[in-house]
C-alpha cells in the first residue's frame, strides 16, 4: 500500500516562533501515537525556517523523522552560479530537504513560471535526490481538458520519482465549499490514467485547494493519495486531525 502524504505549504507566512511551536506540537503528538499507518507530513516552510526542522531532525529528541519531512517551496533549475536570490536543489539537499514544491499556481502567476521552467527545476531536484511535488491545475473548471493535458505533457519529467499535486487554481484560497468531490474524483482519476499509476515512480497524486478537516475525508475518498494544505497546514492541531482522517481512510 502506498504512503499517504500531507504537504503543509506555509507560503510566505509564519515566523521562527510559529515554526518551532508547529514542529514541537507535531513531533510530540506523533511520538505518543499508537498503531496505524500515519501519513507522511511534509513541512514546507519559507526558506529561512527550513533549517529549524533539519536541526530538530538531527537532534536526539526528534524521533519521528519518518513521519515529518522537510520540503521547500521552490528551487532553481541551475546548480550554482550568479543567480542572485535563487536557491539550488543541491543546497536544499545539503540541509536535509527531501521534497520541493514546484509549479505552484502562485509561482506560475507572480513569477511567470512556464511549464518548461518547472520541468527544468524538477529535473534538477531529481538529479539531487529530492522528490519534486509538481503542481498542476486548471484556471477555471471548464478549462480542465485543455490545460491539464498540456501541463502534464510539458512540466512532468518522464523519469525519476515524483509526486503530483492537483490544485485547481480556482479552489486555492477559496472557501472550502468551493470543492466538489465529483470534480476531484474525475480529475484525480484522469491524472492517474495519464501518469500510468502502475509506475512506482509516481509516489502519489495529491489534492490541494481549500482542503481542511471538514472536507478531508470526502477528498481522500475521491481517490487522492494525500492533501496539500495552505491555510489548514499552518495549524498543527488541524494537520494532526487531518493526518488521523487520512490514516483511517487508508485502513478502509
Ligand atoms: O495553495 C494551497 C496549497 O498549496 C492551498 O491553499 P489553501 O488550502 O489555503 O486553499
mmCIF file of C-alpha atoms and ligand atoms in Angstrom:
data_model
loop_
_atom_site.group_PDB
_atom_site.id
_atom_site.type_symbol
_atom_site.label_atom_id
_atom_site.label_comp_id
_atom_site.label_asym_id
_atom_site.label_seq_id
_atom_site.Cartn_x
_atom_site.Cartn_y
_atom_site.Cartn_z
ATOM 1 C CA UNK A 1 0.000 0.000 0.000
ATOM 2 C CA UNK A 2 1.293 3.460 -0.926
ATOM 3 C CA UNK A 3 2.112 6.046 1.731
ATOM 4 C CA UNK A 4 -0.332 8.922 2.065
ATOM 5 C CA UNK A 5 1.051 12.462 2.214
ATOM 6 C CA UNK A 6 0.090 15.712 3.884
ATOM 7 C CA UNK A 7 2.028 18.639 2.462
ATOM 8 C CA UNK A 8 1.905 21.794 4.588
ATOM 9 C CA UNK A 9 2.593 24.730 2.299
ATOM 10 C CA UNK A 10 3.198 27.733 4.563
ATOM 11 C CA UNK A 11 3.722 30.048 1.568
ATOM 12 C CA UNK A 12 5.213 33.382 2.758
ATOM 13 C CA UNK A 13 3.734 33.098 6.251
ATOM 14 C CA UNK A 14 4.917 32.398 9.771
ATOM 15 C CA UNK A 15 7.896 33.271 11.908
ATOM 16 C CA UNK A 16 10.519 31.446 13.976
ATOM 17 C CA UNK A 17 8.228 31.089 16.996
ATOM 18 C CA UNK A 18 5.311 29.629 14.994
ATOM 19 C CA UNK A 19 7.616 27.234 13.127
ATOM 20 C CA UNK A 20 9.146 25.959 16.399
ATOM 21 C CA UNK A 21 5.739 25.535 18.045
ATOM 22 C CA UNK A 22 4.438 23.687 14.960
ATOM 23 C CA UNK A 23 7.379 21.246 14.939
ATOM 24 C CA UNK A 24 7.118 20.679 18.710
ATOM 25 C CA UNK A 25 3.390 20.018 18.570
ATOM 26 C CA UNK A 26 3.592 17.623 15.623
ATOM 27 C CA UNK A 27 6.586 15.698 16.981
ATOM 28 C CA UNK A 28 5.106 15.489 20.497
ATOM 29 C CA UNK A 29 1.819 14.147 19.225
ATOM 30 C CA UNK A 30 3.248 11.695 16.682
ATOM 31 C CA UNK A 31 5.643 10.374 19.338
ATOM 32 C CA UNK A 32 2.729 9.469 21.608
ATOM 33 C CA UNK A 33 0.621 7.997 18.778
ATOM 34 C CA UNK A 34 -0.178 4.305 18.763
ATOM 35 C CA UNK A 35 -0.616 1.929 15.829
ATOM 36 C CA UNK A 36 -1.981 2.759 12.371
ATOM 37 C CA UNK A 37 -0.399 3.885 9.144
ATOM 38 C CA UNK A 38 0.240 7.590 9.633
ATOM 39 C CA UNK A 39 0.606 9.700 6.505
ATOM 40 C CA UNK A 40 3.924 11.373 5.886
ATOM 41 C CA UNK A 41 3.750 15.034 6.857
ATOM 42 C CA UNK A 42 5.916 17.254 4.649
ATOM 43 C CA UNK A 43 6.557 20.654 6.226
ATOM 44 C CA UNK A 44 7.273 23.280 3.561
ATOM 45 C CA UNK A 45 8.307 26.402 5.467
ATOM 46 C CA UNK A 46 9.712 29.558 3.856
ATOM 47 C CA UNK A 47 13.461 29.196 3.079
ATOM 48 C CA UNK A 48 14.795 30.948 6.256
ATOM 49 C CA UNK A 49 12.940 28.486 8.510
ATOM 50 C CA UNK A 50 13.907 25.239 6.748
ATOM 51 C CA UNK A 51 16.968 24.708 8.979
ATOM 52 C CA UNK A 52 14.650 24.686 12.054
ATOM 53 C CA UNK A 53 13.320 21.283 11.111
ATOM 54 C CA UNK A 54 16.632 19.917 9.884
ATOM 55 C CA UNK A 55 18.248 20.778 13.235
ATOM 56 C CA UNK A 56 15.359 19.106 15.114
ATOM 57 C CA UNK A 57 15.521 16.108 12.818
ATOM 58 C CA UNK A 58 19.183 15.707 13.690
ATOM 59 C CA UNK A 59 18.648 16.008 17.422
ATOM 60 C CA UNK A 60 18.187 13.081 19.773
ATOM 61 C CA UNK A 61 14.769 14.226 20.984
ATOM 62 C CA UNK A 62 13.261 14.194 17.494
ATOM 63 C CA UNK A 63 12.479 10.563 16.963
ATOM 64 C CA UNK A 64 9.891 10.660 14.240
ATOM 65 C CA UNK A 65 11.747 11.689 11.132
ATOM 66 C CA UNK A 66 9.724 9.073 9.234
ATOM 67 C CA UNK A 67 6.535 10.970 9.995
ATOM 68 C CA UNK A 68 7.610 14.543 9.293
ATOM 69 C CA UNK A 69 9.911 15.524 6.436
ATOM 70 C CA UNK A 70 11.333 18.739 5.161
ATOM 71 C CA UNK A 71 10.213 20.347 1.915
ATOM 72 C CA UNK A 72 10.987 23.643 0.191
ATOM 73 C CA UNK A 73 8.559 25.750 -1.822
ATOM 74 C CA UNK A 74 10.765 26.233 -4.877
ATOM 75 C CA UNK A 75 14.270 25.676 -6.215
ATOM 76 C CA UNK A 76 16.376 26.879 -9.109
ATOM 77 C CA UNK A 77 16.943 24.807 -12.216
ATOM 78 C CA UNK A 78 20.637 25.793 -12.005
ATOM 79 C CA UNK A 79 23.244 24.030 -9.871
ATOM 80 C CA UNK A 80 25.207 27.124 -8.792
ATOM 81 C CA UNK A 81 26.463 30.470 -10.029
ATOM 82 C CA UNK A 82 25.488 34.105 -10.489
ATOM 83 C CA UNK A 83 21.754 33.804 -9.832
ATOM 84 C CA UNK A 84 21.076 36.325 -7.062
ATOM 85 C CA UNK A 85 18.261 35.329 -4.752
ATOM 86 C CA UNK A 86 17.946 31.766 -6.055
ATOM 87 C CA UNK A 87 18.429 28.541 -4.101
ATOM 88 C CA UNK A 88 19.624 25.371 -5.836
ATOM 89 C CA UNK A 89 18.333 21.853 -5.321
ATOM 90 C CA UNK A 90 21.759 20.730 -4.152
ATOM 91 C CA UNK A 91 21.699 23.399 -1.392
ATOM 92 C CA UNK A 92 18.315 22.056 -0.312
ATOM 93 C CA UNK A 93 19.718 18.539 -0.268
ATOM 94 C CA UNK A 94 22.645 19.832 1.796
ATOM 95 C CA UNK A 95 20.322 20.975 4.609
ATOM 96 C CA UNK A 96 18.281 17.768 4.582
ATOM 97 C CA UNK A 97 15.357 18.636 2.313
ATOM 98 C CA UNK A 98 13.719 15.597 0.772
ATOM 99 C CA UNK A 99 10.944 17.336 -1.180
ATOM 100 C CA UNK A 100 10.345 20.542 -3.105
ATOM 101 C CA UNK A 101 7.055 22.055 -4.301
ATOM 102 C CA UNK A 102 7.360 23.163 -7.934
ATOM 103 C CA UNK A 103 4.981 24.979 -10.261
ATOM 104 C CA UNK A 104 2.552 26.166 -7.597
ATOM 105 C CA UNK A 105 -0.089 28.372 -9.250
ATOM 106 C CA UNK A 106 1.182 31.369 -7.236
ATOM 107 C CA UNK A 107 4.656 30.916 -8.764
ATOM 108 C CA UNK A 108 3.146 30.438 -12.207
ATOM 109 C CA UNK A 109 1.184 33.692 -11.680
ATOM 110 C CA UNK A 110 3.575 36.016 -9.814
ATOM 111 C CA UNK A 111 6.884 34.709 -11.212
ATOM 112 C CA UNK A 112 5.566 33.868 -14.676
ATOM 113 C CA UNK A 113 6.879 30.303 -14.409
ATOM 114 C CA UNK A 114 6.204 28.279 -17.536
ATOM 115 C CA UNK A 115 5.809 24.514 -17.856
ATOM 116 C CA UNK A 116 9.313 24.278 -19.329
ATOM 117 C CA UNK A 117 10.822 26.184 -16.361
ATOM 118 C CA UNK A 118 9.022 23.840 -13.981
ATOM 119 C CA UNK A 119 10.264 20.806 -15.892
ATOM 120 C CA UNK A 120 13.872 22.088 -15.712
ATOM 121 C CA UNK A 121 13.536 22.653 -11.949
ATOM 122 C CA UNK A 122 12.032 19.185 -11.487
ATOM 123 C CA UNK A 123 14.940 17.591 -13.363
ATOM 124 C CA UNK A 124 17.408 19.417 -11.135
ATOM 125 C CA UNK A 125 15.547 18.298 -7.996
ATOM 126 C CA UNK A 126 15.534 14.669 -9.142
ATOM 127 C CA UNK A 127 19.233 14.858 -10.012
ATOM 128 C CA UNK A 128 19.894 15.994 -6.435
ATOM 129 C CA UNK A 129 17.789 13.233 -4.914
ATOM 130 C CA UNK A 130 14.896 15.496 -3.961
ATOM 131 C CA UNK A 131 11.360 14.455 -4.849
ATOM 132 C CA UNK A 132 9.546 17.252 -6.692
ATOM 133 C CA UNK A 133 5.905 17.836 -5.767
ATOM 134 C CA UNK A 134 4.737 19.177 -9.122
ATOM 135 C CA UNK A 135 1.568 21.271 -9.029
ATOM 136 C CA UNK A 136 -0.868 21.228 -11.897
ATOM 137 C CA UNK A 137 -4.352 22.717 -12.036
ATOM 138 C CA UNK A 138 -6.754 24.397 -14.404
ATOM 139 C CA UNK A 139 -7.529 28.115 -14.190
ATOM 140 C CA UNK A 140 -11.294 27.545 -14.319
ATOM 141 C CA UNK A 141 -13.366 24.327 -14.170
ATOM 142 C CA UNK A 142 -14.268 24.469 -17.881
ATOM 143 C CA UNK A 143 -10.574 24.606 -18.892
ATOM 144 C CA UNK A 144 -9.643 21.262 -17.313
ATOM 145 C CA UNK A 145 -9.422 19.303 -20.561
ATOM 146 C CA UNK A 146 -7.095 21.737 -22.342
ATOM 147 C CA UNK A 147 -4.855 22.946 -19.532
ATOM 148 C CA UNK A 148 -4.248 19.761 -17.521
ATOM 149 C CA UNK A 149 -3.160 17.710 -20.511
ATOM 150 C CA UNK A 150 -0.764 20.473 -21.546
ATOM 151 C CA UNK A 151 0.718 20.777 -18.031
ATOM 152 C CA UNK A 152 1.167 17.010 -17.713
ATOM 153 C CA UNK A 153 2.913 16.776 -21.066
ATOM 154 C CA UNK A 154 5.162 19.800 -20.575
ATOM 155 C CA UNK A 155 6.012 20.060 -16.869
ATOM 156 C CA UNK A 156 6.331 16.470 -15.658
ATOM 157 C CA UNK A 157 9.633 14.651 -16.241
ATOM 158 C CA UNK A 158 9.406 11.243 -17.896
ATOM 159 C CA UNK A 159 11.848 9.683 -15.459
ATOM 160 C CA UNK A 160 12.572 9.883 -11.720
ATOM 161 C CA UNK A 161 10.420 9.834 -8.586
ATOM 162 C CA UNK A 162 7.684 12.481 -8.467
ATOM 163 C CA UNK A 163 4.573 13.487 -6.543
ATOM 164 C CA UNK A 164 1.810 15.312 -8.402
ATOM 165 C CA UNK A 165 -0.403 17.833 -6.631
ATOM 166 C CA UNK A 166 -3.672 18.593 -8.381
ATOM 167 C CA UNK A 167 -4.519 22.136 -7.303
ATOM 168 C CA UNK A 168 -7.290 23.759 -9.338
ATOM 169 C CA UNK A 169 -6.387 27.444 -9.375
ATOM 170 C CA UNK A 170 -9.993 28.479 -8.658
ATOM 171 C CA UNK A 171 -10.041 26.431 -5.424
ATOM 172 C CA UNK A 172 -6.778 27.777 -3.930
ATOM 173 C CA UNK A 173 -7.652 30.240 -1.158
ATOM 174 C CA UNK A 174 -11.400 29.704 -1.759
ATOM 175 C CA UNK A 175 -13.989 28.787 0.902
ATOM 176 C CA UNK A 176 -13.988 25.028 1.499
ATOM 177 C CA UNK A 177 -17.486 24.679 -0.043
ATOM 178 C CA UNK A 178 -15.914 25.507 -3.434
ATOM 179 C CA UNK A 179 -14.621 21.962 -3.671
ATOM 180 C CA UNK A 180 -16.825 19.308 -5.291
ATOM 181 C CA UNK A 181 -15.829 15.707 -4.676
ATOM 182 C CA UNK A 182 -17.214 14.699 -8.093
ATOM 183 C CA UNK A 183 -14.833 17.108 -9.854
ATOM 184 C CA UNK A 184 -11.868 15.999 -7.723
ATOM 185 C CA UNK A 185 -12.585 12.347 -8.300
ATOM 186 C CA UNK A 186 -12.779 12.779 -12.101
ATOM 187 C CA UNK A 187 -9.636 14.923 -12.135
ATOM 188 C CA UNK A 188 -7.566 12.576 -9.975
ATOM 189 C CA UNK A 189 -8.537 9.502 -11.946
ATOM 190 C CA UNK A 190 -7.787 11.280 -15.236
ATOM 191 C CA UNK A 191 -4.339 12.378 -13.988
ATOM 192 C CA UNK A 192 -3.577 8.888 -12.705
ATOM 193 C CA UNK A 193 -4.542 7.413 -16.075
ATOM 194 C CA UNK A 194 -2.075 9.773 -17.805
ATOM 195 C CA UNK A 195 0.772 9.086 -15.393
ATOM 196 C CA UNK A 196 0.478 5.300 -15.503
ATOM 197 C CA UNK A 197 -0.280 4.616 -11.833
ATOM 198 C CA UNK A 198 1.371 1.217 -12.074
ATOM 199 C CA UNK A 199 4.705 3.001 -12.297
ATOM 200 C CA UNK A 200 6.285 3.126 -8.850
ATOM 201 C CA UNK A 201 7.983 6.385 -9.697
ATOM 202 C CA UNK A 202 4.783 8.383 -9.112
ATOM 203 C CA UNK A 203 4.511 8.301 -5.327
ATOM 204 C CA UNK A 204 1.021 9.784 -5.367
ATOM 205 C CA UNK A 205 -1.477 12.252 -6.810
ATOM 206 C CA UNK A 206 -2.484 14.696 -4.059
ATOM 207 C CA UNK A 207 -5.244 17.266 -3.938
ATOM 208 C CA UNK A 208 -4.818 20.888 -2.804
ATOM 209 C CA UNK A 209 -7.176 23.882 -2.651
ATOM 210 C CA UNK A 210 -9.387 24.793 0.322
ATOM 211 C CA UNK A 211 -8.837 21.409 1.986
ATOM 212 C CA UNK A 212 -9.440 21.239 5.723
ATOM 213 C CA UNK A 213 -10.760 18.954 8.474
ATOM 214 C CA UNK A 214 -14.331 19.320 7.222
ATOM 215 C CA UNK A 215 -13.784 18.089 3.656
ATOM 216 C CA UNK A 216 -10.615 15.942 4.104
ATOM 217 C CA UNK A 217 -12.425 12.618 4.349
ATOM 218 C CA UNK A 218 -14.528 13.323 1.269
ATOM 219 C CA UNK A 219 -11.445 14.356 -0.715
ATOM 220 C CA UNK A 220 -9.485 11.284 0.334
ATOM 221 C CA UNK A 221 -12.469 9.126 -0.651
ATOM 222 C CA UNK A 222 -12.268 10.730 -4.125
ATOM 223 C CA UNK A 223 -9.042 8.856 -4.771
ATOM 224 C CA UNK A 224 -6.412 11.389 -3.668
ATOM 225 C CA UNK A 225 -3.221 9.965 -2.177
ATOM 226 C CA UNK A 226 -2.969 12.880 0.205
ATOM 227 C CA UNK A 227 -3.616 16.557 0.685
ATOM 228 C CA UNK A 228 -1.718 19.737 0.107
ATOM 229 C CA UNK A 229 -2.753 22.242 2.750
ATOM 230 C CA UNK A 230 -2.352 26.015 2.629
ATOM 231 C CA UNK A 231 -4.294 27.709 5.441
ATOM 232 C CA UNK A 232 -5.004 24.491 7.338
ATOM 233 C CA UNK A 233 -1.356 23.434 7.050
ATOM 234 C CA UNK A 234 -0.184 26.124 9.464
ATOM 235 C CA UNK A 235 -2.262 24.818 12.337
ATOM 236 C CA UNK A 236 -0.614 21.790 13.980
ATOM 237 C CA UNK A 237 -3.850 20.583 15.569
ATOM 238 C CA UNK A 238 -5.688 20.732 12.258
ATOM 239 C CA UNK A 239 -2.798 18.938 10.496
ATOM 240 C CA UNK A 240 -2.864 16.174 13.122
ATOM 241 C CA UNK A 241 -6.650 15.808 12.810
ATOM 242 C CA UNK A 242 -6.310 15.555 9.023
ATOM 243 C CA UNK A 243 -3.497 13.004 9.455
ATOM 244 C CA UNK A 244 -5.882 10.945 11.567
ATOM 245 C CA UNK A 245 -8.547 11.182 8.850
ATOM 246 C CA UNK A 246 -6.010 10.076 6.198
ATOM 247 C CA UNK A 247 -4.908 7.066 8.215
ATOM 248 C CA UNK A 248 -8.489 5.984 8.880
ATOM 249 C CA UNK A 249 -9.161 6.300 5.119
ATOM 250 C CA UNK A 250 -6.054 4.188 4.460
ATOM 251 C CA UNK A 251 -7.310 1.337 6.648
ATOM 252 C CA UNK A 252 -10.567 1.068 4.648
HETATM 253 O O1 LIG B 1 -2.184 26.576 -2.208
HETATM 254 C C1 LIG B 1 -2.569 25.665 -1.495
HETATM 255 C C2 LIG B 1 -1.680 24.573 -1.088
HETATM 256 O O2 LIG B 1 -0.514 24.581 -1.839
HETATM 257 C C3 LIG B 1 -3.949 25.627 -0.992
HETATM 258 O O3 LIG B 1 -4.173 26.750 -0.222
HETATM 259 P P1 LIG B 1 -5.490 26.772 0.694
HETATM 260 O O4 LIG B 1 -5.553 25.429 1.386
HETATM 261 O O5 LIG B 1 -5.280 27.899 1.632
HETATM 262 O O6 LIG B 1 -6.650 26.970 -0.235
#
